[in-house]
């Protein structure tokens, strides 16, 4: 179901639809992470994916709590955007042999996932402040903060990898 479906007639419908969109996305990300952990070469990157997998599980639980508090059925709706991002990540990672380049591709893919989630949670947080309870807004905010933090960690790992690469080129 797309955003311009006839089933969405008011802001609350849109809020619930977007909750279901990110709920689906979180499940897809949870399914994709073990493979990313497997492929990552840098121990630091592996570790950050492992941490984020645990956070993703927690984010799924938070969304279940949001559905409960908002009084709507807990379910996902297809989200072609996250499917596309993950599919592209898979294709790119599958084609790279060089370990350092593979890590760079994985970081880039993970950051596009994070940015998708940041936009969804950012929107949901603003809508929740109007349509939901304070507790709902608080739960969404907690996940938004985790996603932003993960994005920053990935930026730092990428910067360090670039440094190492520059040093190895210079010597
Ligand atoms: Fe997430």
Short mmCIF file of C-alpha atoms and ligand atoms in Angstrom, two decimals:
data_model
loop_
_atom_site.label_atom_id
_atom_site.label_comp_id
_atom_site.label_asym_id
_atom_site.label_seq_id
_atom_site.Cartn_x
_atom_site.Cartn_y
_atom_site.Cartn_z
CA UNK A 1 0.00 0.00 0.00
CA UNK A 2 1.46 3.35 -1.02
CA UNK A 3 1.24 6.70 0.70
CA UNK A 4 -1.49 7.92 -1.63
CA UNK A 5 -3.77 4.97 -0.92
CA UNK A 6 -7.48 5.56 -0.34
CA UNK A 7 -7.06 3.89 3.06
CA UNK A 8 -5.21 6.95 4.31
CA UNK A 9 -7.73 9.69 4.95
CA UNK A 10 -6.44 11.57 7.97
CA UNK A 11 -3.22 12.33 9.84
CA UNK A 12 -3.71 9.44 12.23
CA UNK A 13 -3.97 6.99 9.30
CA UNK A 14 -0.77 8.45 7.89
CA UNK A 15 0.96 8.17 11.27
CA UNK A 16 -0.05 4.50 11.66
CA UNK A 17 0.92 3.73 8.06
CA UNK A 18 4.38 5.24 8.61
CA UNK A 19 4.76 3.28 11.86
CA UNK A 20 4.01 0.11 9.90
CA UNK A 21 6.47 1.14 7.20
CA UNK A 22 9.34 1.50 9.69
CA UNK A 23 8.21 -1.66 11.52
CA UNK A 24 8.61 -3.59 8.27
CA UNK A 25 11.93 -1.82 7.57
CA UNK A 26 13.33 -2.73 11.01
CA UNK A 27 12.52 -6.40 10.40
CA UNK A 28 14.23 -6.33 7.00
CA UNK A 29 17.29 -4.65 8.52
CA UNK A 30 17.38 -7.22 11.33
CA UNK A 31 17.40 -9.94 8.68
CA UNK A 32 20.15 -8.25 6.63
CA UNK A 33 22.55 -7.53 9.52
CA UNK A 34 23.98 -11.04 10.13
CA UNK A 35 25.23 -11.10 6.55
CA UNK A 36 26.77 -7.64 6.94
CA UNK A 37 28.47 -8.74 10.18
CA UNK A 38 29.81 -11.74 8.32
CA UNK A 39 31.16 -9.73 5.42
CA UNK A 40 32.75 -6.89 7.45
CA UNK A 41 36.53 -7.24 7.77
CA UNK A 42 37.44 -4.51 10.23
CA UNK A 43 36.78 -5.74 13.80
CA UNK A 44 35.51 -2.25 14.66
CA UNK A 45 32.95 -2.37 11.85
CA UNK A 46 31.89 -5.91 12.77
CA UNK A 47 31.42 -4.77 16.36
CA UNK A 48 29.35 -1.75 15.37
CA UNK A 49 27.05 -3.93 13.23
CA UNK A 50 26.68 -6.37 16.13
CA UNK A 51 25.76 -3.55 18.49
CA UNK A 52 23.31 -2.19 15.95
CA UNK A 53 21.68 -5.60 15.54
CA UNK A 54 20.90 -5.63 19.26
CA UNK A 55 19.63 -2.05 19.02
CA UNK A 56 17.45 -3.01 16.05
CA UNK A 57 15.86 -5.79 18.12
CA UNK A 58 15.19 -3.25 20.84
CA UNK A 59 13.72 -0.83 18.29
CA UNK A 60 11.31 -3.53 17.12
CA UNK A 61 10.18 -4.03 20.73
CA UNK A 62 9.78 -0.25 21.10
CA UNK A 63 7.58 -0.12 18.00
CA UNK A 64 5.44 -2.96 19.40
CA UNK A 65 4.98 -0.86 22.51
CA UNK A 66 4.05 2.17 20.35
CA UNK A 67 1.39 0.11 18.51
CA UNK A 68 0.01 -1.03 21.84
CA UNK A 69 -0.08 2.46 23.34
CA UNK A 70 -1.65 3.90 20.21
CA UNK A 71 -4.28 1.14 20.23
CA UNK A 72 -3.65 -0.22 16.75
CA UNK A 73 -2.76 -3.63 15.41
CA UNK A 74 0.97 -4.36 15.31
CA UNK A 75 1.88 -5.11 11.69
CA UNK A 76 4.18 -4.10 8.88
CA UNK A 77 3.40 -2.79 5.42
CA UNK A 78 5.66 -3.34 2.44
CA UNK A 79 8.29 -0.66 2.16
CA UNK A 80 9.84 -0.74 -1.33
CA UNK A 81 12.32 1.98 -0.32
CA UNK A 82 14.14 -0.13 2.29
CA UNK A 83 13.90 -3.22 0.07
CA UNK A 84 15.64 -1.27 -2.70
CA UNK A 85 18.36 0.07 -0.39
CA UNK A 86 19.10 -3.42 1.00
CA UNK A 87 18.97 -5.06 -2.40
CA UNK A 88 21.43 -2.55 -3.85
CA UNK A 89 23.73 -3.00 -0.82
CA UNK A 90 23.72 -6.74 -1.38
CA UNK A 91 24.54 -6.42 -5.06
CA UNK A 92 27.42 -3.99 -4.49
CA UNK A 93 28.90 -5.97 -1.60
CA UNK A 94 28.68 -9.16 -3.66
CA UNK A 95 30.86 -7.69 -6.38
CA UNK A 96 33.75 -6.41 -4.23
CA UNK A 97 36.82 -8.61 -3.55
CA UNK A 98 39.20 -6.12 -1.94
CA UNK A 99 38.55 -6.23 1.84
CA UNK A 100 39.02 -2.52 2.46
CA UNK A 101 36.81 -1.59 -0.47
CA UNK A 102 34.21 -4.10 0.75
CA UNK A 103 34.20 -2.44 4.20
CA UNK A 104 33.77 0.96 2.54
CA UNK A 105 30.83 -0.42 0.51
CA UNK A 106 29.26 -1.90 3.67
CA UNK A 107 29.63 1.40 5.54
CA UNK A 108 28.05 3.29 2.64
CA UNK A 109 25.17 0.82 2.52
CA UNK A 110 24.65 0.92 6.29
CA UNK A 111 24.63 4.71 6.25
CA UNK A 112 21.97 4.83 3.55
CA UNK A 113 19.87 2.52 5.76
CA UNK A 114 20.47 4.78 8.79
CA UNK A 115 19.54 7.90 6.85
CA UNK A 116 16.30 6.27 5.71
CA UNK A 117 15.47 5.39 9.31
CA UNK A 118 16.41 8.85 10.56
CA UNK A 119 13.98 10.47 8.14
CA UNK A 120 11.18 8.07 9.12
CA UNK A 121 11.73 8.36 12.88
CA UNK A 122 12.21 12.14 12.58
CA UNK A 123 8.83 12.48 10.87
CA UNK A 124 7.16 10.05 13.28
CA UNK A 125 8.53 11.92 16.29
CA UNK A 126 7.03 15.22 15.10
CA UNK A 127 3.67 13.59 14.32
CA UNK A 128 3.70 11.69 17.62
CA UNK A 129 4.09 14.95 19.50
CA UNK A 130 0.74 16.02 18.01
CA UNK A 131 -1.14 12.74 17.58
CA UNK A 132 0.29 10.40 20.20
CA UNK A 133 0.96 10.39 23.89
CA UNK A 134 4.16 11.73 25.46
CA UNK A 135 5.28 8.12 26.01
CA UNK A 136 4.87 7.31 22.30
CA UNK A 137 6.91 10.37 21.31
CA UNK A 138 9.57 9.39 23.87
CA UNK A 139 9.89 5.83 22.50
CA UNK A 140 10.26 7.09 18.93
CA UNK A 141 12.80 9.68 20.07
CA UNK A 142 14.90 6.97 21.72
CA UNK A 143 15.13 5.02 18.44
CA UNK A 144 15.83 8.20 16.47
CA UNK A 145 18.77 8.95 18.78
CA UNK A 146 20.16 5.42 18.36
CA UNK A 147 19.98 5.69 14.57
CA UNK A 148 21.76 9.07 14.59
CA UNK A 149 24.42 7.73 16.93
CA UNK A 150 24.99 4.69 14.68
CA UNK A 151 25.33 7.00 11.70
CA UNK A 152 27.99 9.06 13.54
CA UNK A 153 29.89 5.91 14.58
CA UNK A 154 29.93 4.73 10.95
CA UNK A 155 31.24 8.14 9.83
CA UNK A 156 34.08 7.86 12.35
CA UNK A 157 34.95 4.29 11.26
CA UNK A 158 34.98 5.43 7.62
CA UNK A 159 37.24 8.39 8.46
CA UNK A 160 39.72 6.13 10.27
CA UNK A 161 39.73 3.67 7.35
CA UNK A 162 40.49 6.57 4.98
CA UNK A 163 43.41 7.62 7.19
CA UNK A 164 44.88 4.10 7.12
CA UNK A 165 44.43 3.97 3.37
CA UNK A 166 46.23 7.32 2.92
CA UNK A 167 49.10 6.17 5.14
CA UNK A 168 49.51 2.93 3.21
CA UNK A 169 49.54 4.86 -0.08
CA UNK A 170 52.12 7.34 1.30
CA UNK A 171 54.62 4.65 2.40
FE1 LIG B 1 16.62 0.73 13.19
#
